[in-house]
mmCIF file with all atom_site columns, C-alpha atoms in Angstrom:
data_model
loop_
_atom_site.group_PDB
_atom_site.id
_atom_site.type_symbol
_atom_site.label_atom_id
_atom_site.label_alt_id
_atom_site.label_comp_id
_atom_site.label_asym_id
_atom_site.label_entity_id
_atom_site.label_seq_id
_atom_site.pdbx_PDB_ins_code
_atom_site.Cartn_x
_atom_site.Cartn_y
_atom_site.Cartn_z
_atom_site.occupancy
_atom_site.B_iso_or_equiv
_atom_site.pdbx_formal_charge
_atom_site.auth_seq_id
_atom_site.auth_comp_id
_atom_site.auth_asym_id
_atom_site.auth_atom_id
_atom_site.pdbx_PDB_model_num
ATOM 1   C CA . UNK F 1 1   ? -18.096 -28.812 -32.829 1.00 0.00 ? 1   UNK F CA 1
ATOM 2   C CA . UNK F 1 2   ? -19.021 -31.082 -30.129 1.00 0.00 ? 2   UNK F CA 1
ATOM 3   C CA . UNK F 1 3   ? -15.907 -33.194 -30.585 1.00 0.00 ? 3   UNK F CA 1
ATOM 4   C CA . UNK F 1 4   ? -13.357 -30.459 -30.648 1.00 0.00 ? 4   UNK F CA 1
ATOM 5   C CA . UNK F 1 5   ? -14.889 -29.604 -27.122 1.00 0.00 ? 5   UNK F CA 1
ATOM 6   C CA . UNK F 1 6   ? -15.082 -32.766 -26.025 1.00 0.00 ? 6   UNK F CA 1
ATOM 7   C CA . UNK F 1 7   ? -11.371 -33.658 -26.994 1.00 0.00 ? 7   UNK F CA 1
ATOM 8   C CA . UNK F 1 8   ? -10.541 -30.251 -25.709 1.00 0.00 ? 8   UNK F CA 1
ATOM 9   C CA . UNK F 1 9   ? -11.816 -31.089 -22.503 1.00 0.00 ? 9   UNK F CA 1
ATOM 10  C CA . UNK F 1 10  ? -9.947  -34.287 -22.661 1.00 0.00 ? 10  UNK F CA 1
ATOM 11  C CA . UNK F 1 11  ? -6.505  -33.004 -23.369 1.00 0.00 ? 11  UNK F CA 1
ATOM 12  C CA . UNK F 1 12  ? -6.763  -30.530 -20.712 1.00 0.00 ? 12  UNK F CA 1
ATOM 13  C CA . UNK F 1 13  ? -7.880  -33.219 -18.163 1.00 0.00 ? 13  UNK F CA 1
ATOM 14  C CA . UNK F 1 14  ? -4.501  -35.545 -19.176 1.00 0.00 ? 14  UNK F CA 1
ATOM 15  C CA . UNK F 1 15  ? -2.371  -32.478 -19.457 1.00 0.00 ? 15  UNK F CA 1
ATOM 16  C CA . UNK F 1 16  ? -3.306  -31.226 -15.944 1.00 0.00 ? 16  UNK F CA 1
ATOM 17  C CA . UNK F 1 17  ? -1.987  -34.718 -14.774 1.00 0.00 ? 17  UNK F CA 1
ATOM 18  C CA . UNK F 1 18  ? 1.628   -35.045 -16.520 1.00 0.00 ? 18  UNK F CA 1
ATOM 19  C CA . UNK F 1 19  ? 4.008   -33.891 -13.835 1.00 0.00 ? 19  UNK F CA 1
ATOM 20  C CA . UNK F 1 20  ? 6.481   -31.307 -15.433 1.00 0.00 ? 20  UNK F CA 1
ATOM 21  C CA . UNK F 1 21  ? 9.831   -31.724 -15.441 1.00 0.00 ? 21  UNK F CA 1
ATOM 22  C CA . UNK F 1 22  ? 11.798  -29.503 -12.580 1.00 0.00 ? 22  UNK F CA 1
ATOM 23  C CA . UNK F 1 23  ? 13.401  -26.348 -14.668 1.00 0.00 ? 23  UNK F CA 1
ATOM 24  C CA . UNK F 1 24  ? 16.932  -25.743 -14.532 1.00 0.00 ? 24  UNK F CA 1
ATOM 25  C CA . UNK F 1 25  ? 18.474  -22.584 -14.360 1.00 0.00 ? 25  UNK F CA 1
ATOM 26  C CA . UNK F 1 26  ? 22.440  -22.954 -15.924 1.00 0.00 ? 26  UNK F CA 1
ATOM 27  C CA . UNK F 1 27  ? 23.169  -19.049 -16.011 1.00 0.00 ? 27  UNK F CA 1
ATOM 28  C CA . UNK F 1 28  ? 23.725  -16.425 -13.415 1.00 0.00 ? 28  UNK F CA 1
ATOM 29  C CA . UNK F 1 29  ? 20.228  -14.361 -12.410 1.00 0.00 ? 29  UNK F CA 1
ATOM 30  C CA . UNK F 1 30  ? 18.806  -11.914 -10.713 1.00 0.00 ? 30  UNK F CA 1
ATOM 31  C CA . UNK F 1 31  ? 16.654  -12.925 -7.178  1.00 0.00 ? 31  UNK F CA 1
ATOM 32  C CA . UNK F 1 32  ? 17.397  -12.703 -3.771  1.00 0.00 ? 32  UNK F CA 1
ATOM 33  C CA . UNK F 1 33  ? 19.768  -14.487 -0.940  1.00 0.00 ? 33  UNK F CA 1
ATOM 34  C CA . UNK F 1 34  ? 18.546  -14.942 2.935   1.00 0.00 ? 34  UNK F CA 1
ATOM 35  C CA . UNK F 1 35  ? 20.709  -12.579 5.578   1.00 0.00 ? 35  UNK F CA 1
ATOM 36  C CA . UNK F 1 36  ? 21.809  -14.394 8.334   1.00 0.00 ? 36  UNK F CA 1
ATOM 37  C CA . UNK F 1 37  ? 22.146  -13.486 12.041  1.00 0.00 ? 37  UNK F CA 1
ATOM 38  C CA . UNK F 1 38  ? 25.280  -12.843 12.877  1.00 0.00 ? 38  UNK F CA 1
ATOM 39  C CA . UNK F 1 39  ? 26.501  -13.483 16.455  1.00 0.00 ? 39  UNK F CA 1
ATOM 40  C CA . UNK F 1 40  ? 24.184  -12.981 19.112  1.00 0.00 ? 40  UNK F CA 1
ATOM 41  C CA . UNK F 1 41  ? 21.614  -10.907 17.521  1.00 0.00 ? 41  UNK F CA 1
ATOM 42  C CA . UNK F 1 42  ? 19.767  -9.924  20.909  1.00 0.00 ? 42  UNK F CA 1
ATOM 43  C CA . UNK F 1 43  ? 22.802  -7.253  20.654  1.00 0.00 ? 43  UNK F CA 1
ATOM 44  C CA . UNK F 1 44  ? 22.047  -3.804  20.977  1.00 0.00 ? 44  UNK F CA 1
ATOM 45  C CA . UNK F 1 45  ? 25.043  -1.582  20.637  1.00 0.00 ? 45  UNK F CA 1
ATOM 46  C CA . UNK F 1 46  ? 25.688  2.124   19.438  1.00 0.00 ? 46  UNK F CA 1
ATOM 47  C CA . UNK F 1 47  ? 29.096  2.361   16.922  1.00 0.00 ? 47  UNK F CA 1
ATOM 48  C CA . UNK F 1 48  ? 30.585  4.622   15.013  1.00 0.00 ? 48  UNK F CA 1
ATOM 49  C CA . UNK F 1 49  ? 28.544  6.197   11.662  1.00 0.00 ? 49  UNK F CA 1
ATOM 50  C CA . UNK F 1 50  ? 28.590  3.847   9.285   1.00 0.00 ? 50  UNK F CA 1
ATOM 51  C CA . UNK F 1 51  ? 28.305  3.795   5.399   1.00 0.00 ? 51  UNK F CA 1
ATOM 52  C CA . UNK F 1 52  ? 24.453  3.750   4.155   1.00 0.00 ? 52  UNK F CA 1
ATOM 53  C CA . UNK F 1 53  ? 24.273  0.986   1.821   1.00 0.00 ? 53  UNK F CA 1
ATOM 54  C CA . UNK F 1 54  ? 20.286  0.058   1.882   1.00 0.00 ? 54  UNK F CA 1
ATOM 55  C CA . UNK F 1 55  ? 18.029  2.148   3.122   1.00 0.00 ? 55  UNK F CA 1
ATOM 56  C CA . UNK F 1 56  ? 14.828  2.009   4.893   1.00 0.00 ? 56  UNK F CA 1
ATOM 57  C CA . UNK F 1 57  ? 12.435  4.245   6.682   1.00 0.00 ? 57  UNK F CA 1
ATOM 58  C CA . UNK F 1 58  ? 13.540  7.730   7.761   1.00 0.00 ? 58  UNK F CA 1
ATOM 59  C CA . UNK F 1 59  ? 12.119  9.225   11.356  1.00 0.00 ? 59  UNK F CA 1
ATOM 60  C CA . UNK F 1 60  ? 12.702  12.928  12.085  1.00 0.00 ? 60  UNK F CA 1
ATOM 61  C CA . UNK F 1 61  ? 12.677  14.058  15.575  1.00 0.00 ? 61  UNK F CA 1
ATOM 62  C CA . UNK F 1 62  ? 14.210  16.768  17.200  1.00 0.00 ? 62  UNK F CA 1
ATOM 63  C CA . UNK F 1 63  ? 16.944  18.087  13.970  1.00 0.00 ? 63  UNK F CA 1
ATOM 64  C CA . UNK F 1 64  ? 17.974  14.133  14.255  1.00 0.00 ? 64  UNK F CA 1
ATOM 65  C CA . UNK F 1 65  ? 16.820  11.996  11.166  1.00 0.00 ? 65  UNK F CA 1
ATOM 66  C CA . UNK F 1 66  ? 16.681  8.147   12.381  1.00 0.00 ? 66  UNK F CA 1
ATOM 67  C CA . UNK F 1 67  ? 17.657  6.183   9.488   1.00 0.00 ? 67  UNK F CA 1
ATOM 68  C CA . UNK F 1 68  ? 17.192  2.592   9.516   1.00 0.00 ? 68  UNK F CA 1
ATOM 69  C CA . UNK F 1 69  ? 20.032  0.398   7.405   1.00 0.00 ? 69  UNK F CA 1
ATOM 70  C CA . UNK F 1 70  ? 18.089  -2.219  6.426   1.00 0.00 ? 70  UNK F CA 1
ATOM 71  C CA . UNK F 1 71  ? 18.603  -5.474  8.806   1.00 0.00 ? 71  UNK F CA 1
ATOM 72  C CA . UNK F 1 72  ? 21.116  -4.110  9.837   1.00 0.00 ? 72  UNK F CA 1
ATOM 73  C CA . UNK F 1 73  ? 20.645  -1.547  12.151  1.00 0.00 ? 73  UNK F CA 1
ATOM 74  C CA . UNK F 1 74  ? 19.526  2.772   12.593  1.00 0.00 ? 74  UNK F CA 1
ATOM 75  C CA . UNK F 1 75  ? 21.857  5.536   10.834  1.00 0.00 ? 75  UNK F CA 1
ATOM 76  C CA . UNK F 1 76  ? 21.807  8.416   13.783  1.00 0.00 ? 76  UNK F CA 1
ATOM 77  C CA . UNK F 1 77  ? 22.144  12.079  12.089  1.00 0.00 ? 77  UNK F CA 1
ATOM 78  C CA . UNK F 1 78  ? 22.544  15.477  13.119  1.00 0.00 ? 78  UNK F CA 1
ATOM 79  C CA . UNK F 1 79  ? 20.436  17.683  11.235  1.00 0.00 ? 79  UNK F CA 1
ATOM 80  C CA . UNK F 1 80  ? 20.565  20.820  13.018  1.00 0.00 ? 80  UNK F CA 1
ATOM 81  C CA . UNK F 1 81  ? 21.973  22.902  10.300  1.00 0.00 ? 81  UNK F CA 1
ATOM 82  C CA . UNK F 1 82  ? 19.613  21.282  7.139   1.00 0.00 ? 82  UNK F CA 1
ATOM 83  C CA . UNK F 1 83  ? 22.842  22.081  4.173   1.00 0.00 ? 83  UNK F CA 1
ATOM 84  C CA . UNK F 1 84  ? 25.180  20.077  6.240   1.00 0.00 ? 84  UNK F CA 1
ATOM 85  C CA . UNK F 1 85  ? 23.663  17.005  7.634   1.00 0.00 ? 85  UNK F CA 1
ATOM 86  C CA . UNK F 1 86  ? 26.258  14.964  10.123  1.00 0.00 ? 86  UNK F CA 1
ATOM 87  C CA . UNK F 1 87  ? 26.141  11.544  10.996  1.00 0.00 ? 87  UNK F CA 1
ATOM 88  C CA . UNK F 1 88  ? 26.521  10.908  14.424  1.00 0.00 ? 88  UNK F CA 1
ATOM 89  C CA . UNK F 1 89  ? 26.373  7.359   15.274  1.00 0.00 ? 89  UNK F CA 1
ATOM 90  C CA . UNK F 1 90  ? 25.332  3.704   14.176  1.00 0.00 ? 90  UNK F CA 1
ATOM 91  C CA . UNK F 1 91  ? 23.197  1.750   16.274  1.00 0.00 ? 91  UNK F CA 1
ATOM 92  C CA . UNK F 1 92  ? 23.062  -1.744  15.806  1.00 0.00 ? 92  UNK F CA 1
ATOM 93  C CA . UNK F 1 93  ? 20.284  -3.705  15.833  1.00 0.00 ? 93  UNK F CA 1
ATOM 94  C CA . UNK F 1 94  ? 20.096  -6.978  14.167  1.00 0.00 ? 94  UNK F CA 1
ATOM 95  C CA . UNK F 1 95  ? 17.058  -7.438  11.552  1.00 0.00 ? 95  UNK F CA 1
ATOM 96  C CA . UNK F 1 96  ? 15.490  -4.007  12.136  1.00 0.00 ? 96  UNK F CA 1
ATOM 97  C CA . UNK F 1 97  ? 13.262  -3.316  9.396   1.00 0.00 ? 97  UNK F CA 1
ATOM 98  C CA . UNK F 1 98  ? 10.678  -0.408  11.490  1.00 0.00 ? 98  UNK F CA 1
ATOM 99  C CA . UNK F 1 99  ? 11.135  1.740   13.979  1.00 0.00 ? 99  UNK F CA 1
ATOM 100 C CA . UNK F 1 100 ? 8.723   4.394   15.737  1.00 0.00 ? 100 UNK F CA 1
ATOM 101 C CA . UNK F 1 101 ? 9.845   7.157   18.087  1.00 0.00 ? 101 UNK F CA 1
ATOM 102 C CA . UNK F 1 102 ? 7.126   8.061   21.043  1.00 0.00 ? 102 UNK F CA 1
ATOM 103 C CA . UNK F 1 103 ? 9.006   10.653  23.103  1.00 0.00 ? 103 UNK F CA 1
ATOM 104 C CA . UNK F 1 104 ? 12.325  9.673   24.155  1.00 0.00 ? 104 UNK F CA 1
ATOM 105 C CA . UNK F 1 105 ? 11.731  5.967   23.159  1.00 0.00 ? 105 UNK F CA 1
ATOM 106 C CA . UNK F 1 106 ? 12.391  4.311   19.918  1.00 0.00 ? 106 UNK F CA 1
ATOM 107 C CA . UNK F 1 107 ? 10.893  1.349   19.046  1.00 0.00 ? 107 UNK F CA 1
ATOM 108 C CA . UNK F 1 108 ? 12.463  -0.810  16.546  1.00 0.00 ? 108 UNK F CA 1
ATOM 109 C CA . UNK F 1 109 ? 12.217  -4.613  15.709  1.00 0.00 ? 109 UNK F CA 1
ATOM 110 C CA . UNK F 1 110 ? 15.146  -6.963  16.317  1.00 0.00 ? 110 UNK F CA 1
ATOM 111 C CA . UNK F 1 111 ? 15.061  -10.131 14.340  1.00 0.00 ? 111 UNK F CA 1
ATOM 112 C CA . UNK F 1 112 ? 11.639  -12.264 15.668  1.00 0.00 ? 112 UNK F CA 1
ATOM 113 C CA . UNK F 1 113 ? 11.245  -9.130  18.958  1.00 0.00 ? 113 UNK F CA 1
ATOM 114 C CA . UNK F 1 114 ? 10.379  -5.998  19.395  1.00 0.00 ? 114 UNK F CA 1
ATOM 115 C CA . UNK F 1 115 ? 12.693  -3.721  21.278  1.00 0.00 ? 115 UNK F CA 1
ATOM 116 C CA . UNK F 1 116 ? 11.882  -0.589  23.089  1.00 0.00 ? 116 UNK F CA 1
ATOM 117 C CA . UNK F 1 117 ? 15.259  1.829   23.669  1.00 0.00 ? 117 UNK F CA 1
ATOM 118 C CA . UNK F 1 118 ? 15.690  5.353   26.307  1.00 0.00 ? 118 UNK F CA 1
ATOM 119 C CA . UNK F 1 119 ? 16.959  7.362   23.803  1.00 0.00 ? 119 UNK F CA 1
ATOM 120 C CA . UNK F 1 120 ? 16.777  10.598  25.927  1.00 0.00 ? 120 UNK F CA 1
ATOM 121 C CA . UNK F 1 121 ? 21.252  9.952   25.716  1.00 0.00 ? 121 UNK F CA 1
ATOM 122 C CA . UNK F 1 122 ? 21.782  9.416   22.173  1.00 0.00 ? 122 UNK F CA 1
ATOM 123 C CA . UNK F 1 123 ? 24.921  8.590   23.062  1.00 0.00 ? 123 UNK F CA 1
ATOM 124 C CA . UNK F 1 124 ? 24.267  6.120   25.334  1.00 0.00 ? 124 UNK F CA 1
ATOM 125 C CA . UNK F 1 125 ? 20.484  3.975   24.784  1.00 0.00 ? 125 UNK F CA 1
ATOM 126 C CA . UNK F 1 126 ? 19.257  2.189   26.973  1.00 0.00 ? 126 UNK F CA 1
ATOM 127 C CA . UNK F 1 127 ? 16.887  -1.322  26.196  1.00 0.00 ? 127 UNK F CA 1
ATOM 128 C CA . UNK F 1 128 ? 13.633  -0.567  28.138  1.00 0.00 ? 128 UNK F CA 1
ATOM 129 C CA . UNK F 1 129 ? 11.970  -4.156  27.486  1.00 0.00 ? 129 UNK F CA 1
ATOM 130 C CA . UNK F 1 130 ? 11.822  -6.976  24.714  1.00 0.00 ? 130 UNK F CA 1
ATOM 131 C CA . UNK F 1 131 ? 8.546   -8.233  23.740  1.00 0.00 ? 131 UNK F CA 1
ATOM 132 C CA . UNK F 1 132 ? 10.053  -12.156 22.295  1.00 0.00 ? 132 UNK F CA 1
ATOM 133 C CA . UNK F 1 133 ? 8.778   -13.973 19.491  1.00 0.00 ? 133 UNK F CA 1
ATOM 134 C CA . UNK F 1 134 ? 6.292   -10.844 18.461  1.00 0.00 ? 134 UNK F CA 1
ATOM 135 C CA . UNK F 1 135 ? 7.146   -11.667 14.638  1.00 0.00 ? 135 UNK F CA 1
ATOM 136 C CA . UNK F 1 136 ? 7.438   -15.757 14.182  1.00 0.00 ? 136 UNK F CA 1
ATOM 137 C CA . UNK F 1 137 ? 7.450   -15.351 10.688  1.00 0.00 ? 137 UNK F CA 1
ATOM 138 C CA . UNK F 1 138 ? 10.271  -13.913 10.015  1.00 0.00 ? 138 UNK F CA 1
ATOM 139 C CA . UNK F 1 139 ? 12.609  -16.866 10.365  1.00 0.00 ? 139 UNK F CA 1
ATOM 140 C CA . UNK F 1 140 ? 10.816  -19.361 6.619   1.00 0.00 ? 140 UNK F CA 1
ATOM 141 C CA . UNK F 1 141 ? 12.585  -21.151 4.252   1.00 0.00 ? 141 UNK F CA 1
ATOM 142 C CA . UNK F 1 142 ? 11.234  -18.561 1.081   1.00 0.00 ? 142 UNK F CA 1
ATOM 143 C CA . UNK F 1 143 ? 10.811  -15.384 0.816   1.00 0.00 ? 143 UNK F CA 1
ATOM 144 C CA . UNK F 1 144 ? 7.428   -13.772 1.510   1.00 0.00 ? 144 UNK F CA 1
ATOM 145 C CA . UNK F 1 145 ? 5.624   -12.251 -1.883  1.00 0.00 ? 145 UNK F CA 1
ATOM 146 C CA . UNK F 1 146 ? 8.225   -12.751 -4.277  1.00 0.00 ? 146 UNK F CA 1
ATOM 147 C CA . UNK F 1 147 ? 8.229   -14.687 -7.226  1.00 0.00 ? 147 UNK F CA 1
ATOM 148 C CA . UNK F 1 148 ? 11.319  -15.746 -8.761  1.00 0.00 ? 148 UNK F CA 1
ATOM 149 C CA . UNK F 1 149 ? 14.841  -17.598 -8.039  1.00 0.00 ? 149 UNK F CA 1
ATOM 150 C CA . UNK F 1 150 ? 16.345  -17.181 -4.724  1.00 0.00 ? 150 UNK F CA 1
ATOM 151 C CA . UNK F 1 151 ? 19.162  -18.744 -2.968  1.00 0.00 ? 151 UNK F CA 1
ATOM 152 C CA . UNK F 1 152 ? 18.007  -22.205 -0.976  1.00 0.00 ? 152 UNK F CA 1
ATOM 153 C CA . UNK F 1 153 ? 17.931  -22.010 2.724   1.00 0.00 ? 153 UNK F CA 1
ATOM 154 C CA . UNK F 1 154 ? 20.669  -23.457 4.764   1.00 0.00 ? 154 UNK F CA 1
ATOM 155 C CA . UNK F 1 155 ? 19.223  -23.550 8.370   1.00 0.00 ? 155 UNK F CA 1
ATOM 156 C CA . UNK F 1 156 ? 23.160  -24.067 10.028  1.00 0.00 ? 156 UNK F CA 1
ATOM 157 C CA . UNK F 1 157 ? 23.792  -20.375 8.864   1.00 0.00 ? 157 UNK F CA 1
ATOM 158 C CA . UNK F 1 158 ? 21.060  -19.680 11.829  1.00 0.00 ? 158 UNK F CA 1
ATOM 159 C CA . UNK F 1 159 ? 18.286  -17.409 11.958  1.00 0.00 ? 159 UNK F CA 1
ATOM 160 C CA . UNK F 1 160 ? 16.773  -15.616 8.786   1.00 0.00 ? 160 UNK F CA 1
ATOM 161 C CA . UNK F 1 161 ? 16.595  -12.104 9.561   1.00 0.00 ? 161 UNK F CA 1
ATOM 162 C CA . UNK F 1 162 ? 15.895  -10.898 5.963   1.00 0.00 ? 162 UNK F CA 1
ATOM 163 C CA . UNK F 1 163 ? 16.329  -11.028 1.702   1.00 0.00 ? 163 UNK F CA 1
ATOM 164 C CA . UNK F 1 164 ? 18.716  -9.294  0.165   1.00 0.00 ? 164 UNK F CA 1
ATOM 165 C CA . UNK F 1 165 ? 18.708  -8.681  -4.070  1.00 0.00 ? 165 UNK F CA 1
ATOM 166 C CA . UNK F 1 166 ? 21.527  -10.805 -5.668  1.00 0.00 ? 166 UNK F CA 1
ATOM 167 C CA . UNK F 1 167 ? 22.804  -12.030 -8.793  1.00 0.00 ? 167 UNK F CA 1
ATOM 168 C CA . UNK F 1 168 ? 22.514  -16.185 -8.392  1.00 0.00 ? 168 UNK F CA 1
ATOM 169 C CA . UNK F 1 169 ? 24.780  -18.897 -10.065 1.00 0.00 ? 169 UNK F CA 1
ATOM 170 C CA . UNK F 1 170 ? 22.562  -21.345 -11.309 1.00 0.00 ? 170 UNK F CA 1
ATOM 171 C CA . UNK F 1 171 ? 19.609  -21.452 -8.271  1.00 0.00 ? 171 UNK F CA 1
ATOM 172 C CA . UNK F 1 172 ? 17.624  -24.596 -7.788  1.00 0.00 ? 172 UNK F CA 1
ATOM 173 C CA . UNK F 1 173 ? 15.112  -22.246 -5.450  1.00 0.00 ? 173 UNK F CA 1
ATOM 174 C CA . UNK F 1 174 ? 12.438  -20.626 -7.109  1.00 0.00 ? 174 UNK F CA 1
ATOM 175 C CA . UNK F 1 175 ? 8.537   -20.079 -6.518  1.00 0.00 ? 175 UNK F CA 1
#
């Protein structure tokens, strides 16, 4: 019994040694693809409604539902009559994920800063201040708490302002 152990102990110490060869993925597969930046990102503008495509958090206030489009900007709806909800406007803001509303200002973040808007106008928000840099973080070559295949970073698209779910032809980044 004492040998098994011992040259159980043995293998596992050689094993944990052999470098294993990198794995190569030769069919398409789910994971997830790095959004660029687009453009000056710093942006703020408010467009016409837009299509929702992927959601994020919702913010009532006021019969308006704040919808935020995920890195891409905040879905502005009238909600005044609840059985025919409108959409009013888009507002772009590059890499929001979050927003808050205190009052008449919205907080959102905007790629790596934080952005506080007057939105007393819907139609016409102003940027109150930029806190810079308040998420460093967000701009890494992998995405954060994933496991899996993703695309491979290529840092002359620009700045990372988010993942987005994809079906990848043979990947050669994975974690």
């Amino acid at each position: 019994m004492r040998n098994y152990f011992l040259f159980g102990l043995v293998f596992l110490f050689i094993s944990s040694c052999v470098r294993v060869a990198d794995v190569q993925i030769n069919e398409p597969v789910d994971g997830l693809r790095p959004v660029y930046a687009i453009g000056s990102w710093q942006e703020i503008s408010i467009t016409t409604p837009k299509p929702i495509d992927y959601l994020g958090k919702i913010y009532y206030k006021d019969d308006t539902i704040y919808a935020v489009e995920q890195y891409k900007g905040i879905h502005i709806i009238d909600n005044s009559d609840p059985t025919n909800p409108t959409q009013i406007a888009f507002l772009e803001i590059i890499g929001v994920r979050d927003l808050a509303i205190k009052g008449d200002i919205l907080y959102a973040d905007n790629a790596t800063d934080l952005v506080s808007l007057d939105i007393s106008d819907i139609e016409n928000p102003k940027l109150l201040s930029r806190v810079e840099d308040l998420y460093p973080n967000l701009d890494q070559g992998f995405p954060q708490g994933y496991e899996g295949a993703f695309e491979c970073v290529d840092e002359s698209k620009g700045l990372i302002i988010g993942w987005e779910p994809a079906t990848l032809e043979n990947p050669s980044c994975w974690r």
